[in-house]
Tab-separated table of C-alpha atoms and ligand atoms in Angstrom:
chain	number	residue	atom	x	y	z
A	12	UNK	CA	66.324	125.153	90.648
A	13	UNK	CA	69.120	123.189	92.469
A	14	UNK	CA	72.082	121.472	89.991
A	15	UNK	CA	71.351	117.827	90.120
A	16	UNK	CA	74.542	115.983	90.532
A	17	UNK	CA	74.621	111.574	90.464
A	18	UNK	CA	77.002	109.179	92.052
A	19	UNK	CA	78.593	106.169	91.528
A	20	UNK	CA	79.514	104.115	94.575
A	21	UNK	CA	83.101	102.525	93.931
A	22	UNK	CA	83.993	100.974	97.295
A	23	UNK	CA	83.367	97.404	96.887
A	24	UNK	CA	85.595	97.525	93.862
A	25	UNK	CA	88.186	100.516	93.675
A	26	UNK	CA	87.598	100.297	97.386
A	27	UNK	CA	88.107	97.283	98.617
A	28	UNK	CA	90.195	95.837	95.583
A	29	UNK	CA	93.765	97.268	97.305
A	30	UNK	CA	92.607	95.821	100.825
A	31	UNK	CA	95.211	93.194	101.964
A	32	UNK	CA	93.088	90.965	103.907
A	33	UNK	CA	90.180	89.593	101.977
A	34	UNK	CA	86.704	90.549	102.839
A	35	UNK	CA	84.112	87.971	103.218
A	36	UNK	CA	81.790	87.620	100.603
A	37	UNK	CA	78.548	88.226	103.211
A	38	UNK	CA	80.136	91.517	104.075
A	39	UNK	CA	80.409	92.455	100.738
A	40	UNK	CA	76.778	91.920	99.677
A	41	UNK	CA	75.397	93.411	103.165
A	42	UNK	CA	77.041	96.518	102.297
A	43	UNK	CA	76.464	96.878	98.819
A	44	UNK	CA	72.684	96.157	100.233
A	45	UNK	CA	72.897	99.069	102.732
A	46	UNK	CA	74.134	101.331	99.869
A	47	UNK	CA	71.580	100.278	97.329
A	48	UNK	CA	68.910	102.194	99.900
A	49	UNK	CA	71.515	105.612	100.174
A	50	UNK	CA	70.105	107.366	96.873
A	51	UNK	CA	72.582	106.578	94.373
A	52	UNK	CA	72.582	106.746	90.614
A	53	UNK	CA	74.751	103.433	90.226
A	54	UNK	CA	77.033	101.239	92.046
A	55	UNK	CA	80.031	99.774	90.958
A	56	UNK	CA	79.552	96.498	92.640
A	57	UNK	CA	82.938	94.543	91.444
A	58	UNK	CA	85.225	93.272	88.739
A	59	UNK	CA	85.001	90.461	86.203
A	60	UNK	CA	88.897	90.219	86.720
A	61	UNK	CA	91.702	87.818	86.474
A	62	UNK	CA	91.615	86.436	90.137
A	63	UNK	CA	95.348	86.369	90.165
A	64	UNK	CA	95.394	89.913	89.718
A	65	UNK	CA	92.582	90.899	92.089
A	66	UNK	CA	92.258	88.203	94.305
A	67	UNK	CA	90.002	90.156	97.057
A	68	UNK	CA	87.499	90.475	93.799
A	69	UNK	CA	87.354	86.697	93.215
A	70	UNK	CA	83.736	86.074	94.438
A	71	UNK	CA	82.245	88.503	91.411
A	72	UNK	CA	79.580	86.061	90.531
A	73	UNK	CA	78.676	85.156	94.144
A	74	UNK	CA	78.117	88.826	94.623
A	75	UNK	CA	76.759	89.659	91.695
A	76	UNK	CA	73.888	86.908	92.496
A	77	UNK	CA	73.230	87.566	96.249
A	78	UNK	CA	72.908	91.287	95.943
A	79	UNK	CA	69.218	92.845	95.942
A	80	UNK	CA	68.852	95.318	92.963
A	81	UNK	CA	66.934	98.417	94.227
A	82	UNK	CA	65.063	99.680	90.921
A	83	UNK	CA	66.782	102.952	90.663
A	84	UNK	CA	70.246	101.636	90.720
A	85	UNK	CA	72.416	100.683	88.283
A	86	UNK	CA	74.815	97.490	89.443
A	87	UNK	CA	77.893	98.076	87.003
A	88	UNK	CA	80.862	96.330	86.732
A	89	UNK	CA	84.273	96.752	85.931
A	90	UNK	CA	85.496	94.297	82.935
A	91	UNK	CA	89.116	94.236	81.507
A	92	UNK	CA	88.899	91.774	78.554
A	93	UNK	CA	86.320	89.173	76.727
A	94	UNK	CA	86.233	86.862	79.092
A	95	UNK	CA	85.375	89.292	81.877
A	96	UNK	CA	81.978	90.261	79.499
A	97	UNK	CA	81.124	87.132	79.541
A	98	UNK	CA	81.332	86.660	82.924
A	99	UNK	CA	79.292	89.943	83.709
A	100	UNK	CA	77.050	89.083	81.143
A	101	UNK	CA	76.454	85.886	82.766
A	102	UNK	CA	75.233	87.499	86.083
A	103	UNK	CA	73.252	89.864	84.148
A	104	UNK	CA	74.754	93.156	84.676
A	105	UNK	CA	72.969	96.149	84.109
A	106	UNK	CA	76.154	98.033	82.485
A	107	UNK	CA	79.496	96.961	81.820
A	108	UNK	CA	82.140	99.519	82.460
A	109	UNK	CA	85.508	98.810	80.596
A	110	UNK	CA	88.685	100.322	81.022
A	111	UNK	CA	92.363	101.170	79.688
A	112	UNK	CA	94.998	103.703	80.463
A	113	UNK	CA	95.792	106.990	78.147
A	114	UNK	CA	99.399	106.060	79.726
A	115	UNK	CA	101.049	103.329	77.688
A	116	UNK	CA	103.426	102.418	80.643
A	117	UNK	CA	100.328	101.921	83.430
A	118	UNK	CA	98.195	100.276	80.890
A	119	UNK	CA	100.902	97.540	79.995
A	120	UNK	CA	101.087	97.277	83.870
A	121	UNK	CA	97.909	96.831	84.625
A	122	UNK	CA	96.670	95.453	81.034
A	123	UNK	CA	99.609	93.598	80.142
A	124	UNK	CA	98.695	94.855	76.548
A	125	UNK	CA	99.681	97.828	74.841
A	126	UNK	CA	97.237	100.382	74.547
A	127	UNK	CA	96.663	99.936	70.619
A	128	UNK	CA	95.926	96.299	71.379
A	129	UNK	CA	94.129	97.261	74.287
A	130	UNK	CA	91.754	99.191	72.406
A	131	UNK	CA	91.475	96.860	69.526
A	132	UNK	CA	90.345	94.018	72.286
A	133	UNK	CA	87.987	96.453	73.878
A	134	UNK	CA	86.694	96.932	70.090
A	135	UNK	CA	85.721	93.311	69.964
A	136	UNK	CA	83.964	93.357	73.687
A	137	UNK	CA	82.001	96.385	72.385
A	138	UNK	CA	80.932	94.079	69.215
A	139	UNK	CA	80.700	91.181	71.331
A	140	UNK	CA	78.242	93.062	73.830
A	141	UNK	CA	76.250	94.527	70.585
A	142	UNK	CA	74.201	96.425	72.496
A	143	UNK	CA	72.963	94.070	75.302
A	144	UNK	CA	74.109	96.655	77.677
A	145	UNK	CA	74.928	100.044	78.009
A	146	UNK	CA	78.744	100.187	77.982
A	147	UNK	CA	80.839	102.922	79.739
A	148	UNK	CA	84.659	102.908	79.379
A	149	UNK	CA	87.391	104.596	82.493
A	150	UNK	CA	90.245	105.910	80.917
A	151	UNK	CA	92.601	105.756	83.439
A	152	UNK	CA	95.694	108.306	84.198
A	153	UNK	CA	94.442	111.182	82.624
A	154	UNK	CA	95.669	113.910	84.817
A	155	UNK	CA	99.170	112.253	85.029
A	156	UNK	CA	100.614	108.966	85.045
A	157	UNK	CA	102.763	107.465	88.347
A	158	UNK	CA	105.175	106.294	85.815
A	159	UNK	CA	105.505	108.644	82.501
A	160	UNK	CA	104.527	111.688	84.637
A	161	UNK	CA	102.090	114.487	82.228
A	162	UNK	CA	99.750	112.424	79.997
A	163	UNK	CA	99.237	115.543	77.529
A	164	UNK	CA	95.445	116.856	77.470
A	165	UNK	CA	94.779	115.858	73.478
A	166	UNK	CA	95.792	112.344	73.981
A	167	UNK	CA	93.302	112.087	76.822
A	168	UNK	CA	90.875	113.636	74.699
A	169	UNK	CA	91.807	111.201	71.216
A	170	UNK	CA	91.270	107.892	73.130
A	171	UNK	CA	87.937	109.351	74.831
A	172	UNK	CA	87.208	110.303	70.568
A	173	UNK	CA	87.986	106.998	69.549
A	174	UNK	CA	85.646	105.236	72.250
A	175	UNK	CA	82.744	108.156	71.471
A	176	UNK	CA	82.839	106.710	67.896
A	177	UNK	CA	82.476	103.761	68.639
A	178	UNK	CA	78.880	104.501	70.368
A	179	UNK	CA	79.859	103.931	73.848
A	180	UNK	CA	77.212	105.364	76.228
A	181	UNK	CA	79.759	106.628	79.091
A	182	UNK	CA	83.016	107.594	79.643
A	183	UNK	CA	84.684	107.745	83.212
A	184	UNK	CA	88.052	110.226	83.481
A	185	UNK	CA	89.936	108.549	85.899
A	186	UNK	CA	92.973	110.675	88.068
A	187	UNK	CA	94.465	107.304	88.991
A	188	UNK	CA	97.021	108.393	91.770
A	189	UNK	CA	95.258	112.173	92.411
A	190	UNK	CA	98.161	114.196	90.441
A	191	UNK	CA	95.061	116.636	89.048
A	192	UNK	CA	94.644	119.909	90.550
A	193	UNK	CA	91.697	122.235	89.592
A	194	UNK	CA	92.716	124.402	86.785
A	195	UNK	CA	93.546	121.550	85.319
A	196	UNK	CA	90.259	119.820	85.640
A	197	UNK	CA	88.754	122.693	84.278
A	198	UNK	CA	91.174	122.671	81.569
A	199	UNK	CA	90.072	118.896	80.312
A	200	UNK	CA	86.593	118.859	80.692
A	201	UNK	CA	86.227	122.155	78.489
A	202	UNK	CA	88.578	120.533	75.849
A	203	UNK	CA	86.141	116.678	76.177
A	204	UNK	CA	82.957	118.576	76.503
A	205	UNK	CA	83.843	119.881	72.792
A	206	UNK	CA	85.334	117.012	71.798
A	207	UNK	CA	83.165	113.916	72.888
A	208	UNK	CA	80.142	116.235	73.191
A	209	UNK	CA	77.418	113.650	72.835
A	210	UNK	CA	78.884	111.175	75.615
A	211	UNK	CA	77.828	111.893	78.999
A	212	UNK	CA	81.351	112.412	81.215
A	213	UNK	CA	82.190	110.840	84.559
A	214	UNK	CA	84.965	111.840	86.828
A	215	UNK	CA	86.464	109.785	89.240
A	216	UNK	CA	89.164	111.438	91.638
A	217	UNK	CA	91.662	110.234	93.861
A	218	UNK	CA	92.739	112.312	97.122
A	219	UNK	CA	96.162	111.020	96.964
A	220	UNK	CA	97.687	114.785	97.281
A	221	UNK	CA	95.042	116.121	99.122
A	222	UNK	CA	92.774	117.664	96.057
A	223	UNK	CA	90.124	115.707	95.996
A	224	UNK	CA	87.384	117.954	96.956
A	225	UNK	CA	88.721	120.929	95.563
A	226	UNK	CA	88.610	118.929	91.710
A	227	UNK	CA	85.118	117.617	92.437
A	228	UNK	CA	84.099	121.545	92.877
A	229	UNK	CA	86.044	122.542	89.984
A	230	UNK	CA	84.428	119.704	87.885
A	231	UNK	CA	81.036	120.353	88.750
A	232	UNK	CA	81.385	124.003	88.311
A	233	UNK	CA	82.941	123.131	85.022
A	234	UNK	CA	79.460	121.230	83.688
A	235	UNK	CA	79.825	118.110	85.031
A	236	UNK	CA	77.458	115.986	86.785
A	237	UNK	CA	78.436	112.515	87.194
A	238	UNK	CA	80.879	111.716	89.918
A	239	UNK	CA	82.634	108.066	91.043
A	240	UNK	CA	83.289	108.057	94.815
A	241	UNK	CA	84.422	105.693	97.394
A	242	UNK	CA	82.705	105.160	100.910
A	243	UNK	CA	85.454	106.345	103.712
A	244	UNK	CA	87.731	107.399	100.605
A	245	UNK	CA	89.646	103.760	100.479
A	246	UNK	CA	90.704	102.823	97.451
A	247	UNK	CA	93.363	102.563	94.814
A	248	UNK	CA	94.795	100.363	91.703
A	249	UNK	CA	97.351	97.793	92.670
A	250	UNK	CA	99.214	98.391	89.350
A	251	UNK	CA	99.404	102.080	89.838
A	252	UNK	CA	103.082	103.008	92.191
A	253	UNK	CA	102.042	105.460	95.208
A	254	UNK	CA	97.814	104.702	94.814
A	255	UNK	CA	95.649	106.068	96.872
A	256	UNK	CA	92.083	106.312	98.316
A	257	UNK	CA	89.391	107.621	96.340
A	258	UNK	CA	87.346	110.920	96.877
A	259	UNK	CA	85.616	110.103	100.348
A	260	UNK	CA	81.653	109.413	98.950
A	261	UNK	CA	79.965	110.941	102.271
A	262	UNK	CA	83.070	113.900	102.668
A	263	UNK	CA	82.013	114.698	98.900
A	264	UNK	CA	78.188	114.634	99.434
A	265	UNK	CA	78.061	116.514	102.279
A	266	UNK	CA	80.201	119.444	100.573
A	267	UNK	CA	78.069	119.568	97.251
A	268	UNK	CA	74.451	119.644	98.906
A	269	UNK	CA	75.908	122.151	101.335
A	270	UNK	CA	76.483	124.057	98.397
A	271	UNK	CA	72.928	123.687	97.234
A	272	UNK	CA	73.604	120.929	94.732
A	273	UNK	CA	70.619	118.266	94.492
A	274	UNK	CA	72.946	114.556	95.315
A	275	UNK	CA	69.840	112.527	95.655
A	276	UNK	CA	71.742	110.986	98.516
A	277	UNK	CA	70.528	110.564	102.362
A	278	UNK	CA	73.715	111.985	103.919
A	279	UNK	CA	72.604	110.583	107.777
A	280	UNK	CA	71.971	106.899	106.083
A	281	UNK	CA	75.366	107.097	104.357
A	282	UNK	CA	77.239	108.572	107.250
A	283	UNK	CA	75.282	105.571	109.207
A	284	UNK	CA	76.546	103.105	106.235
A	285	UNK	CA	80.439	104.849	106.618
A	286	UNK	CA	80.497	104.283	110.215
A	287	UNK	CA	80.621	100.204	109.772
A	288	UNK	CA	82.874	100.213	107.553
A	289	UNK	CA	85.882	100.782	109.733
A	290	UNK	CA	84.800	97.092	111.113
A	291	UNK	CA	84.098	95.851	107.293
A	292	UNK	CA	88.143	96.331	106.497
A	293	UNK	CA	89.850	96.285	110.294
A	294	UNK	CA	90.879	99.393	110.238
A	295	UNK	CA	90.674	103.277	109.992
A	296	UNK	CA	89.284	105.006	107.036
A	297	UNK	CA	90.498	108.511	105.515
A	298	UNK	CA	87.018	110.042	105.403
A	299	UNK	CA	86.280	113.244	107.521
A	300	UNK	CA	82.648	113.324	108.265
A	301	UNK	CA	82.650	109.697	110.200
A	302	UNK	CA	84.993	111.619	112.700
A	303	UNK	CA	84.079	114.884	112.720
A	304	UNK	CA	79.927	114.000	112.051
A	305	UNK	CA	77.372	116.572	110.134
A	306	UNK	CA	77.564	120.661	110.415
A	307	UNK	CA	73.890	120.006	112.278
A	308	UNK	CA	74.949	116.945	114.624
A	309	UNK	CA	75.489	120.615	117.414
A	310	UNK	CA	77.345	119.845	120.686
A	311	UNK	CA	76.173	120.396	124.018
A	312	UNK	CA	77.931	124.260	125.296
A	313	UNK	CA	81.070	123.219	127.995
A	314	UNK	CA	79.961	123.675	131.560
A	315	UNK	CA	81.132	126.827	132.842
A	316	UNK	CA	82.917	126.444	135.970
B	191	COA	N1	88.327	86.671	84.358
B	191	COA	C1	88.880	85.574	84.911
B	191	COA	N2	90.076	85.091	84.587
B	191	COA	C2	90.734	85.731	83.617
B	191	COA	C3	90.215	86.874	82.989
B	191	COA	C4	88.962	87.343	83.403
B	191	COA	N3	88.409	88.445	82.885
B	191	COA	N4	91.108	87.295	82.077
B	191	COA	C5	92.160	86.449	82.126
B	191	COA	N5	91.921	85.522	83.069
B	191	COA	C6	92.798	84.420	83.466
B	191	COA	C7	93.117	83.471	82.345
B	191	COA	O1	92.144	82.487	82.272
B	191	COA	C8	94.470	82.940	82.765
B	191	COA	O2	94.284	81.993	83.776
B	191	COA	P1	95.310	80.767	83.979
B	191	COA	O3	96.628	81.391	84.355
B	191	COA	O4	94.709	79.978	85.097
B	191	COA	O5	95.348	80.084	82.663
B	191	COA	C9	95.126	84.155	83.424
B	191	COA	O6	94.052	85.003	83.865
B	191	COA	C10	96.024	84.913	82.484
B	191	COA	O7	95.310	85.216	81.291
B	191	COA	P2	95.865	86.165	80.155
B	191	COA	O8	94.864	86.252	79.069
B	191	COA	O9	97.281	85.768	79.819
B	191	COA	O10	95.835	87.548	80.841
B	191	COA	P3	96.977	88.375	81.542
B	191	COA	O11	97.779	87.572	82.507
B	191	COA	O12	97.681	89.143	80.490
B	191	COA	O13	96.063	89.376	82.419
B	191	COA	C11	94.193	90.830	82.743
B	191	COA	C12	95.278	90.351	81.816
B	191	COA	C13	93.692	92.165	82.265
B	191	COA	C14	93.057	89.843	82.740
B	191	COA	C15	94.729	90.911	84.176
B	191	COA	O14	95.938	91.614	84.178
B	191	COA	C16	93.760	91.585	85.094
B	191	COA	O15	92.711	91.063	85.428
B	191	COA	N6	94.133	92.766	85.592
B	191	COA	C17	93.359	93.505	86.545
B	191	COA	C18	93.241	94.931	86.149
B	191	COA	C19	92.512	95.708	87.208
B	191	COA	O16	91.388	95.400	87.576
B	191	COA	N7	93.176	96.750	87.738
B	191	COA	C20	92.630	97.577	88.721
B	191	COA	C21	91.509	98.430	88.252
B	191	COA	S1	91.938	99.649	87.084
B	192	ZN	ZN1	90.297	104.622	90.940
């Protein structure tokens, strides 16, 4: 029997949150509409953020209420503080996904908190929440931070601990800026998968050097089977020096059920989804596969002359 492998569509927020020019809220919903019919596990359909900070994220709620939920998706969101939970509470989110760095340096700049206080305030959301919704938590930086450089291995694994005590039921390890390469992957979800054994792992890659696909593969041989992607591969955090796109969604799908891993994606209705998006956001995308098309799309022989 195949591997069974689930995705989390990231584009309308990690995607679309480093986009200079904002994107109308119609286009917003009438993609995440076209992706809610692509097979995936969840989307990540925005953030419950400070709208001076992400400004192209401001319309949350508007989003939030003109989407229509397929049954088989999850609609998460990304939430920073108290305020945000209420706000993502209030459009009736089916998960809240919270988030701090294992960097102290990138999570005071894109917290403004340190990362005791951080998780102290994240504390209170969880109590606050008390089990209204599932709750899944990105650590960010955990392959290497733009700013400290090496975020040691057992510090990842302590903060991802301290949230796994605290019940969560997800956690997402985030390669912020893509400084991971594939022993390394292999390295940190051996040491989490004994260390935060009961909570289901996420990881969530960014092909700013070029590794993306190469530390999906290592991940999912490694165990795991949760992935974060981003449509076209845009994508990046505004508080993070040098970001970059995500992992391409449709570069990454093709390559695993290729491999014979069960994605519970349509590939041709996601590569049909990809191809607007250079129109959604005015310009080119990194993604492969909306150039180069499927391994099956054949061409017709040249003409011998
Ligand atoms: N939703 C809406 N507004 C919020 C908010 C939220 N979740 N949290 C704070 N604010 C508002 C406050 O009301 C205040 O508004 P005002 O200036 O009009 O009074 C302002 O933001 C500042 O609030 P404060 O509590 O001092 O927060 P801060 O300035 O320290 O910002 C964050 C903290 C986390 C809210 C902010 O930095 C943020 O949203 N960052 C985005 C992080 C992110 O998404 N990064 C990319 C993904 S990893
Ligand atoms: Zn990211």
């Amino acid at each position: 029997m195949s591997k069974r492998l689930y995705f989390n569509e990231v584009v309308t927020r990690d995607g679309f949150q480093i986009e200079s020019n904002f994107i109308p809220t119609e286009n917003k919903v009438a993609l995440i509409d076209a992706l809610s019919t692509c097979g995936f596990a969840k989307i990540e359909v925005t953030s419950f953020t400070s709208p001076k900070a992400i400004p192209m994220l401001r319309d949350a709620e508007i989003v939030m209420g003109q989407i229509t939920r397929h049954p088989d998706v999850v609609y998460t969101v990304l939430v920073p503080n108290l305020r945000g939970a209420e706000r993502a509470l209030d459009v009736n989110a089916d998960e809240l996904n919270l988030v701090m760095s294992t960097s102290e340096t990138h999570n005071r700049a894109n917290l403004r908190m340190a990362r005791d206080d951080s998780f102290a305030a994240l504390r209170e959301v969880i109590g606050f929440v008390d089990g209204r919704r599932p709750i899944t938590v990105s650590l960010s930086t955990c392959f290497g931070c733009p700013m400290e450089g090496d975020v040691p291995a057992a510090t990842v694994a302590d903060w991802a601990w301290r949230f796994a005590d605290l019940g969560v039921q997800g956690l997402t390890i985030c390669d912020t800026t893509g400084m991971a390469h594939p022993a390394q992957v292999q390295r940190l979800t051996e040491l989490l998968a004994q260390r935060v054994s009961t909570v289901p792992l996420t990881l969530h890659f960014h092909n700013t050097r070029g590794m993306g696909l190469a530390n999906v593969l290592a991940a999912a041989q490694s165990g795991i089977e949760r992935f974060d992607g981003s449509l076209g591969g845009l994508g990046g955090c505004p508080y993070a020096p040098g970001a970059s796109g995500n992992i391409c969604s449709e570069d990454t799908i093709n390559m695993l059920s290729l491999m014979g891993f069960e994605t519970g994606i349509d590939i041709v209705k996601l590569l049909t989804v990809a191809r607007t998006l250079p129109h959604i956001v005015g310009h080119d995308v990194p993604g492969q596969l909306i150039k180069a098309g499927l391994v099956t799309d054949c061409h017709p022989a040249p003409v011998q002359g």
